[in-house]
PDB file of C-alpha atoms and ligand atoms in Angstrom:
ATOM      1  CA  MET R   1     -11.317   1.404   2.022  1.00  0.00           C
ATOM      2  CA  SER R   2      -8.618   3.115   0.024  1.00  0.00           C
ATOM      3  CA  LEU R   3      -7.009   6.123   1.679  1.00  0.00           C
ATOM      4  CA  ARG R   4      -5.346   8.498  -0.791  1.00  0.00           C
ATOM      5  CA  PHE R   5      -3.917  11.992  -0.594  1.00  0.00           C
ATOM      6  CA  PRO R   6      -3.946  13.209  -4.233  1.00  0.00           C
ATOM      7  CA  GLU R   7      -2.462  16.642  -3.590  1.00  0.00           C
ATOM      8  CA  ASP R   8       0.364  15.267  -1.487  1.00  0.00           C
ATOM      9  CA  GLU R   9       0.963  12.359  -3.844  1.00  0.00           C
ATOM     10  CA  ALA R  10       1.328  14.784  -6.745  1.00  0.00           C
ATOM     11  CA  VAL R  11       4.523  16.085  -5.161  1.00  0.00           C
ATOM     12  CA  LEU R  12       5.608  13.001  -3.207  1.00  0.00           C
ATOM     13  CA  PRO R  13       5.961  10.000  -5.557  1.00  0.00           C
ATOM     14  CA  TRP R  14       7.111   7.776  -2.682  1.00  0.00           C
ATOM     15  CA  LEU R  15       3.771   8.342  -0.949  1.00  0.00           C
ATOM     16  CA  SER R  16       1.922   6.865  -3.922  1.00  0.00           C
ATOM     17  CA  MET R  17       4.156   3.794  -3.837  1.00  0.00           C
ATOM     18  CA  LEU R  18       3.429   3.335  -0.160  1.00  0.00           C
ATOM     19  CA  LEU R  19      -0.313   3.854  -0.464  1.00  0.00           C
ATOM     20  CA  ASP R  20      -0.440   1.475  -3.453  1.00  0.00           C
ATOM     21  CA  ALA R  21       1.218  -1.142  -1.261  1.00  0.00           C
ATOM     22  CA  TYR R  22      -1.305  -0.501   1.500  1.00  0.00           C
ATOM     23  CA  ASP R  23      -4.235  -0.705  -0.928  1.00  0.00           C
ATOM     24  CA  ILE R  24      -3.027  -4.085  -2.195  1.00  0.00           C
ATOM     25  CA  THR R  25      -2.508  -5.274   1.366  1.00  0.00           C
ATOM     26  CA  ASN R  26      -5.942  -4.138   2.516  1.00  0.00           C
ATOM     27  CA  GLU R  27      -7.596  -5.919  -0.393  1.00  0.00           C
ATOM     28  CA  ASN R  28      -5.573  -9.042   0.341  1.00  0.00           C
ATOM     29  CA  VAL R  29      -6.529  -9.105   4.011  1.00  0.00           C
ATOM     30  CA  ARG R  30     -10.170  -8.260   3.315  1.00  0.00           C
ATOM     31  CA  THR R  31     -10.548 -11.055   0.765  1.00  0.00           C
ATOM     32  CA  VAL R  32      -8.913 -13.688   2.968  1.00  0.00           C
ATOM     33  CA  MET R  33     -10.861 -12.535   6.013  1.00  0.00           C
ATOM     34  CA  GLU R  34     -14.174 -12.716   4.162  1.00  0.00           C
ATOM     35  CA  LYS R  35     -13.447 -16.307   3.164  1.00  0.00           C
ATOM     36  CA  ASP R  36     -12.369 -17.212   6.693  1.00  0.00           C
ATOM     37  CA  ILE R  37     -15.540 -15.698   8.142  1.00  0.00           C
ATOM     38  CA  GLN R  38     -17.621 -17.602   5.610  1.00  0.00           C
ATOM     39  CA  SER R  39     -15.919 -20.783   6.771  1.00  0.00           C
ATOM     40  CA  GLY R  40     -17.106 -20.069  10.320  1.00  0.00           C
ATOM     41  CA  LEU R  41     -14.247 -18.192  11.973  1.00  0.00           C
ATOM     42  CA  SER R  42     -14.935 -14.998  13.905  1.00  0.00           C
ATOM     43  CA  VAL R  43     -12.500 -12.096  14.109  1.00  0.00           C
ATOM     44  CA  ALA R  44     -10.994 -11.628  17.568  1.00  0.00           C
ATOM     45  CA  CYS R  45      -9.063  -8.420  16.881  1.00  0.00           C
ATOM     46  CA  SER R  46     -10.795  -5.176  17.699  1.00  0.00           C
ATOM     47  CA  SER R  47     -10.001  -1.597  18.561  1.00  0.00           C
ATOM     48  CA  GLY R  48      -8.888  -1.573  22.180  1.00  0.00           C
ATOM     49  CA  CYS R  49      -7.130  -4.933  22.012  1.00  0.00           C
ATOM     50  CA  GLY R  50      -3.518  -4.009  21.444  1.00  0.00           C
ATOM     51  CA  MET R  51      -1.509  -6.605  23.289  1.00  0.00           C
ATOM     52  CA  CYS R  52       0.253  -7.635  20.090  1.00  0.00           C
ATOM     53  CA  CYS R  53       1.348  -4.002  19.628  1.00  0.00           C
ATOM     54  CA  SER R  54       2.936  -3.862  23.075  1.00  0.00           C
ATOM     55  CA  CYS R  55       4.738  -7.178  23.288  1.00  0.00           C
ATOM     56  CA  GLU R  56       5.650  -8.307  19.763  1.00  0.00           C
ATOM     57  CA  PRO R  57       8.533  -7.198  17.538  1.00  0.00           C
ATOM     58  CA  ILE R  58       6.888  -5.369  14.631  1.00  0.00           C
ATOM     59  CA  PRO R  59       8.913  -4.986  11.448  1.00  0.00           C
ATOM     60  CA  LEU R  60       8.559  -2.070   9.065  1.00  0.00           C
ATOM     61  CA  THR R  61      10.481  -0.788   6.072  1.00  0.00           C
ATOM     62  CA  SER R  62      12.134   2.607   5.999  1.00  0.00           C
ATOM     63  CA  LEU R  63       9.477   3.644   3.472  1.00  0.00           C
ATOM     64  CA  GLU R  64       6.718   2.751   5.927  1.00  0.00           C
ATOM     65  CA  LEU R  65       8.562   4.680   8.622  1.00  0.00           C
ATOM     66  CA  SER R  66       8.690   7.716   6.323  1.00  0.00           C
ATOM     67  CA  GLY R  67       4.942   7.373   5.860  1.00  0.00           C
ATOM     68  CA  ILE R  68       4.343   7.412   9.613  1.00  0.00           C
ATOM     69  CA  ILE R  69       6.516  10.489  10.135  1.00  0.00           C
ATOM     70  CA  TRP R  70       4.867  12.290   7.214  1.00  0.00           C
ATOM     71  CA  PHE R  71       1.409  11.440   8.537  1.00  0.00           C
ATOM     72  CA  ILE R  72       2.155  12.670  12.047  1.00  0.00           C
ATOM     73  CA  ARG R  73       3.708  15.893  10.758  1.00  0.00           C
ATOM     74  CA  ARG R  74       1.257  16.723   8.002  1.00  0.00           C
ATOM     75  CA  LYS R  75      -2.057  15.167   8.926  1.00  0.00           C
ATOM     76  CA  MET R  76      -2.329  15.158  12.705  1.00  0.00           C
ATOM     77  CA  TYR R  77      -3.540  17.943  14.922  1.00  0.00           C
ATOM     78  CA  LEU R  78      -1.357  19.261  17.720  1.00  0.00           C
ATOM     79  CA  GLY R  79      -3.128  17.358  20.530  1.00  0.00           C
ATOM     80  CA  PRO R  80      -2.775  13.831  19.096  1.00  0.00           C
ATOM     81  CA  ARG R  81       0.746  14.651  17.954  1.00  0.00           C
ATOM     82  CA  GLN R  82       1.717  15.686  21.466  1.00  0.00           C
ATOM     83  CA  ARG R  83       0.270  12.457  22.832  1.00  0.00           C
ATOM     84  CA  ILE R  84       2.519  10.511  20.463  1.00  0.00           C
ATOM     85  CA  GLU R  85       5.504  12.565  21.571  1.00  0.00           C
ATOM     86  CA  GLU R  86       4.676  11.797  25.206  1.00  0.00           C
ATOM     87  CA  SER R  87       4.272   8.113  24.398  1.00  0.00           C
ATOM     88  CA  ILE R  88       7.681   8.078  22.724  1.00  0.00           C
ATOM     89  CA  LYS R  89       9.277   9.685  25.770  1.00  0.00           C
ATOM     90  CA  ARG R  90       7.722   6.990  28.008  1.00  0.00           C
ATOM     91  CA  PHE R  91       8.539   4.131  25.626  1.00  0.00           C
ATOM     92  CA  SER R  92      10.974   1.589  27.028  1.00  0.00           C
ATOM     93  CA  GLY R  93      12.269   0.632  23.604  1.00  0.00           C
ATOM     94  CA  LYS R  94      12.480  -3.039  24.574  1.00  0.00           C
ATOM     95  CA  VAL R  95       9.651  -4.386  22.446  1.00  0.00           C
ATOM     96  CA  GLY R  96       6.329  -3.287  20.995  1.00  0.00           C
ATOM     97  CA  CYS R  97       5.411   0.052  19.491  1.00  0.00           C
ATOM     98  CA  PRO R  98       5.129   3.579  20.933  1.00  0.00           C
ATOM     99  CA  MET R  99       2.276   4.381  18.536  1.00  0.00           C
ATOM    100  CA  LEU R 100      -0.045   2.344  20.775  1.00  0.00           C
ATOM    101  CA  ILE R 101      -1.887   4.845  22.960  1.00  0.00           C
ATOM    102  CA  ASP R 102      -4.782   3.834  25.228  1.00  0.00           C
ATOM    103  CA  GLU R 103      -4.670   0.389  23.566  1.00  0.00           C
ATOM    104  CA  LYS R 104      -5.386   1.937  20.161  1.00  0.00           C
ATOM    105  CA  CYS R 105      -3.168   2.562  17.155  1.00  0.00           C
ATOM    106  CA  SER R 106      -2.605   6.317  16.982  1.00  0.00           C
ATOM    107  CA  ILE R 107      -1.419   6.205  13.366  1.00  0.00           C
ATOM    108  CA  TYR R 108      -3.900   3.564  12.158  1.00  0.00           C
ATOM    109  CA  PRO R 109      -4.233   4.820   8.532  1.00  0.00           C
ATOM    110  CA  MET R 110      -0.452   4.527   8.128  1.00  0.00           C
ATOM    111  CA  ARG R 111       0.227   1.368  10.117  1.00  0.00           C
ATOM    112  CA  PRO R 112       2.747  -0.898   8.419  1.00  0.00           C
ATOM    113  CA  ILE R 113       1.975  -3.980   6.357  1.00  0.00           C
ATOM    114  CA  ALA R 114       2.977  -6.298   9.206  1.00  0.00           C
ATOM    115  CA  CYS R 115       0.228  -4.770  11.357  1.00  0.00           C
ATOM    116  CA  ARG R 116      -2.316  -5.076   8.559  1.00  0.00           C
ATOM    117  CA  HIS R 117      -1.460  -8.736   7.999  1.00  0.00           C
ATOM    118  CA  PHE R 118      -1.631  -9.807  11.631  1.00  0.00           C
ATOM    119  CA  ASN R 119      -5.183 -10.790  12.483  1.00  0.00           C
ATOM    120  CA  VAL R 120      -6.371 -13.448  14.884  1.00  0.00           C
ATOM    121  CA  TYR R 121      -9.652 -15.368  14.994  1.00  0.00           C
ATOM    122  CA  GLU R 122     -11.953 -16.848  17.599  1.00  0.00           C
ATOM    123  CA  ARG R 123     -10.524 -15.379  20.816  1.00  0.00           C
ATOM    124  CA  THR R 124      -8.165 -12.610  21.818  1.00  0.00           C
ATOM    125  CA  CYS R 125      -4.551 -13.465  22.521  1.00  0.00           C
ATOM    126  CA  GLU R 126      -3.504 -14.337  26.029  1.00  0.00           C
ATOM    127  CA  PRO R 127      -0.692 -12.229  27.535  1.00  0.00           C
ATOM    128  CA  GLY R 128       2.538 -13.595  26.121  1.00  0.00           C
ATOM    129  CA  GLU R 129       0.766 -16.031  23.814  1.00  0.00           C
ATOM    130  CA  GLU R 130       2.669 -16.810  20.613  1.00  0.00           C
ATOM    131  CA  VAL R 131      -0.399 -17.439  18.509  1.00  0.00           C
ATOM    132  CA  MET R 132       1.547 -18.850  15.597  1.00  0.00           C
ATOM    133  CA  ASP R 133       2.704 -21.607  17.963  1.00  0.00           C
ATOM    134  CA  THR R 134      -0.374 -22.113  20.128  1.00  0.00           C
ATOM    135  CA  ARG R 135      -3.077 -21.974  17.438  1.00  0.00           C
ATOM    136  CA  PRO R 136      -1.799 -21.192  13.955  1.00  0.00           C
ATOM    137  CA  GLU R 137      -5.193 -22.182  12.573  1.00  0.00           C
ATOM    138  CA  HIS R 138      -6.547 -18.974  14.133  1.00  0.00           C
ATOM    139  CA  VAL R 139      -4.069 -16.655  12.407  1.00  0.00           C
ATOM    140  CA  LEU R 140      -5.043 -15.013   9.119  1.00  0.00           C
ATOM    141  CA  LYS R 141      -2.755 -16.196   6.300  1.00  0.00           C
ATOM    142  CA  PRO R 142      -2.449 -13.461   3.674  1.00  0.00           C
ATOM    143  CA  ASP R 143      -2.341 -14.573   0.055  1.00  0.00           C
ATOM    144  CA  HIS R 144       1.344 -14.927  -0.798  1.00  0.00           C
ATOM    145  CA  ASP R 145       1.175 -13.495  -4.321  1.00  0.00           C
ATOM    146  CA  LYS R 146      -0.776 -10.444  -3.210  1.00  0.00           C
ATOM    147  CA  ALA R 147       1.617  -9.907  -0.327  1.00  0.00           C
ATOM    148  CA  GLN R 148       4.493 -10.003  -2.801  1.00  0.00           C
ATOM    149  CA  ALA R 149       2.628  -7.554  -5.045  1.00  0.00           C
ATOM    150  CA  ALA R 150       2.413  -5.121  -2.139  1.00  0.00           C
ATOM    151  CA  TYR R 151       6.136  -5.369  -1.469  1.00  0.00           C
ATOM    152  CA  ARG R 152       6.805  -5.047  -5.215  1.00  0.00           C
ATOM    153  CA  ALA R 153       4.953  -1.718  -5.197  1.00  0.00           C
ATOM    154  CA  MET R 154       7.509  -0.409  -2.695  1.00  0.00           C
ATOM    155  CA  LEU R 155      10.636  -1.557  -4.528  1.00  0.00           C
ATOM    156  CA  PRO R 156      10.915   1.476  -6.867  1.00  0.00           C
ATOM    157  CA  TYR R 157      11.472   3.582  -3.765  1.00  0.00           C
ATOM    158  CA  TYR R 158      14.692   1.634  -3.289  1.00  0.00           C
ATOM    159  CA  GLY R 159      15.694   2.071  -6.947  1.00  0.00           C
ATOM    160  CA  ILE R 160      14.595  -1.409  -8.003  1.00  0.00           C
ATOM    161  CA  THR R 161      12.410  -0.888 -11.067  1.00  0.00           C
ATOM    162  CA  ASP R 162      13.454  -3.637 -13.474  1.00  0.00           C
ATOM    163  CA  PRO R 163      10.872  -6.467 -13.265  1.00  0.00           C
ATOM    164  CA  LYS R 164      13.534  -9.181 -13.185  1.00  0.00           C
ATOM    165  CA  LEU R 165      15.440  -7.423 -10.413  1.00  0.00           C
ATOM    166  CA  GLN R 166      12.190  -6.919  -8.553  1.00  0.00           C
ATOM    167  CA  GLU R 167      11.450 -10.629  -8.768  1.00  0.00           C
ATOM    168  CA  ALA R 168      14.920 -11.456  -7.478  1.00  0.00           C
ATOM    169  CA  ALA R 169      14.550  -8.930  -4.652  1.00  0.00           C
ATOM    170  CA  LEU R 170      11.258 -10.479  -3.614  1.00  0.00           C
ATOM    171  CA  GLN R 171      12.693 -13.995  -3.738  1.00  0.00           C
ATOM    172  CA  GLN R 172      15.599 -12.914  -1.552  1.00  0.00           C
ATOM    173  CA  ASN R 173      13.376 -11.050   0.901  1.00  0.00           C
ATOM    174  CA  TYR R 174      15.394  -7.944   0.108  1.00  0.00           C
ATOM    175  CA  LEU R 175      13.142  -5.454   1.872  1.00  0.00           C
ATOM    176  CA  PHE R 176      13.115  -7.290   5.172  1.00  0.00           C
ATOM    177  CA  LYS R 177      16.851  -8.035   5.109  1.00  0.00           C
ATOM    178  CA  ASN R 178      18.121  -4.639   3.943  1.00  0.00           C
ATOM    179  CA  CYS R 179      15.504  -1.944   4.393  1.00  0.00           C
ATOM    180  CA  SER R 180      13.645  -2.802   7.591  1.00  0.00           C
ATOM    181  CA  VAL R 181      13.786  -2.230  11.308  1.00  0.00           C
ATOM    182  CA  PHE R 182      11.564  -3.205  14.188  1.00  0.00           C
ATOM    183  CA  MET R 183       9.256  -0.615  15.671  1.00  0.00           C
ATOM    184  CA  HIS R 184      10.898  -0.854  19.077  1.00  0.00           C
ATOM    185  CA  MET R 185      14.373  -0.349  17.592  1.00  0.00           C
ATOM    186  CA  VAL R 186      13.579   2.876  15.750  1.00  0.00           C
ATOM    187  CA  ASP R 187      15.335   5.872  17.300  1.00  0.00           C
ATOM    188  CA  TRP R 188      12.051   7.673  17.892  1.00  0.00           C
ATOM    189  CA  ASP R 189      13.650  10.313  20.117  1.00  0.00           C
ATOM    190  CA  ALA R 190      15.849  11.402  17.236  1.00  0.00           C
ATOM    191  CA  LEU R 191      12.831  11.552  14.933  1.00  0.00           C
ATOM    192  CA  LEU R 192      10.736  13.763  17.213  1.00  0.00           C
ATOM    193  CA  VAL R 193      12.133  16.891  15.579  1.00  0.00           C
ATOM    194  CA  HIS R 194      10.636  15.792  12.240  1.00  0.00           C
ATOM    195  CA  PHE R 195       7.116  15.699  13.671  1.00  0.00           C
ATOM    196  CA  THR R 196       6.895  19.470  13.685  1.00  0.00           C
ATOM    197  CA  VAL R 197       9.517  20.887  11.313  1.00  0.00           C
ATOM    198  CA  ALA R 198       8.126  21.978   7.949  1.00  0.00           C
ATOM    199  CA  ASP R 199       9.744  20.746   4.724  1.00  0.00           C
TER     200      ASP R 199
HETATM  201  S1  SF4 Y   1      -3.629 -10.067  17.342  1.00  0.00           S
HETATM  202 FE1  SF4 Y   1      -4.330 -10.697  19.386  1.00  0.00          FE
HETATM  203  S2  SF4 Y   1      -3.650  -9.065  20.771  1.00  0.00           S
HETATM  204 FE2  SF4 Y   1      -3.555  -8.260  18.665  1.00  0.00          FE
HETATM  205  S3  SF4 Y   1      -5.531  -7.201  18.357  1.00  0.00           S
HETATM  206 FE3  SF4 Y   1      -5.723  -9.320  17.600  1.00  0.00          FE
HETATM  207  S4  SF4 Y   1      -6.564 -10.495  19.310  1.00  0.00           S
HETATM  208 FE4  SF4 Y   1      -5.767  -8.575  20.146  1.00  0.00          FE
HETATM  209  S1  SF4 Y   2       1.693   0.806  14.195  1.00  0.00           S
HETATM  210 FE1  SF4 Y   2      -0.271   0.649  15.230  1.00  0.00          FE
HETATM  211  S2  SF4 Y   2      -1.034  -1.398  14.750  1.00  0.00           S
HETATM  212 FE2  SF4 Y   2       1.161  -1.382  14.311  1.00  0.00          FE
HETATM  213  S3  SF4 Y   2       2.157  -2.105  16.174  1.00  0.00           S
HETATM  214 FE3  SF4 Y   2       2.076   0.140  16.307  1.00  0.00          FE
HETATM  215  S4  SF4 Y   2       0.194   0.586  17.441  1.00  0.00           S
HETATM  216 FE4  SF4 Y   2       0.060  -1.537  16.715  1.00  0.00          FE
END
């Protein structure tokens, strides 16, 4: 389901780029998942199973990070926001993601593309299991062209608007190499101030 914020998007063009990318990604994942289910696979991921969020390195672009901060500041009530702040203060910073609270994603509508792509079939992951190594046949494989289309939707945020330059950027994995961090490496403590300060 598409999640849009028309009033906010009217004044924040970057938010539209990000939500376009998420819409494309959601459609990509949904289509592939439907086909996989039709072929007999069952989805193992569910709310409450968040091992991947606590022990995997999760990449995100700076645009996706801006989306998370905006969402926490503008769309979350005080209680949930305080729980995120407490989670950040407890977070070891070694791996995983401080947005995982009680084994659920606290910023689910604004989770990054990497989180949307990563889906596992048949049975939940074992602690420490590298599913891509142990059973790659049980990992959802997003459609490559649609995945690229999602990343293309974000490129204007980084000043890359020319179609040829966009194609080159995608080929060179520009976003991952130049504009991304891992969730556990974000300086969340330094960002806490932005959760409550008005624009
Ligand atoms: S990827 Fe594995 S650990 Fe993560 S939600 Fe799915 S089954 Fe659970
Ligand atoms: S943003 Fe949400 S889904 Fe992604 S790693 Fe963090 S808790 Fe998990």
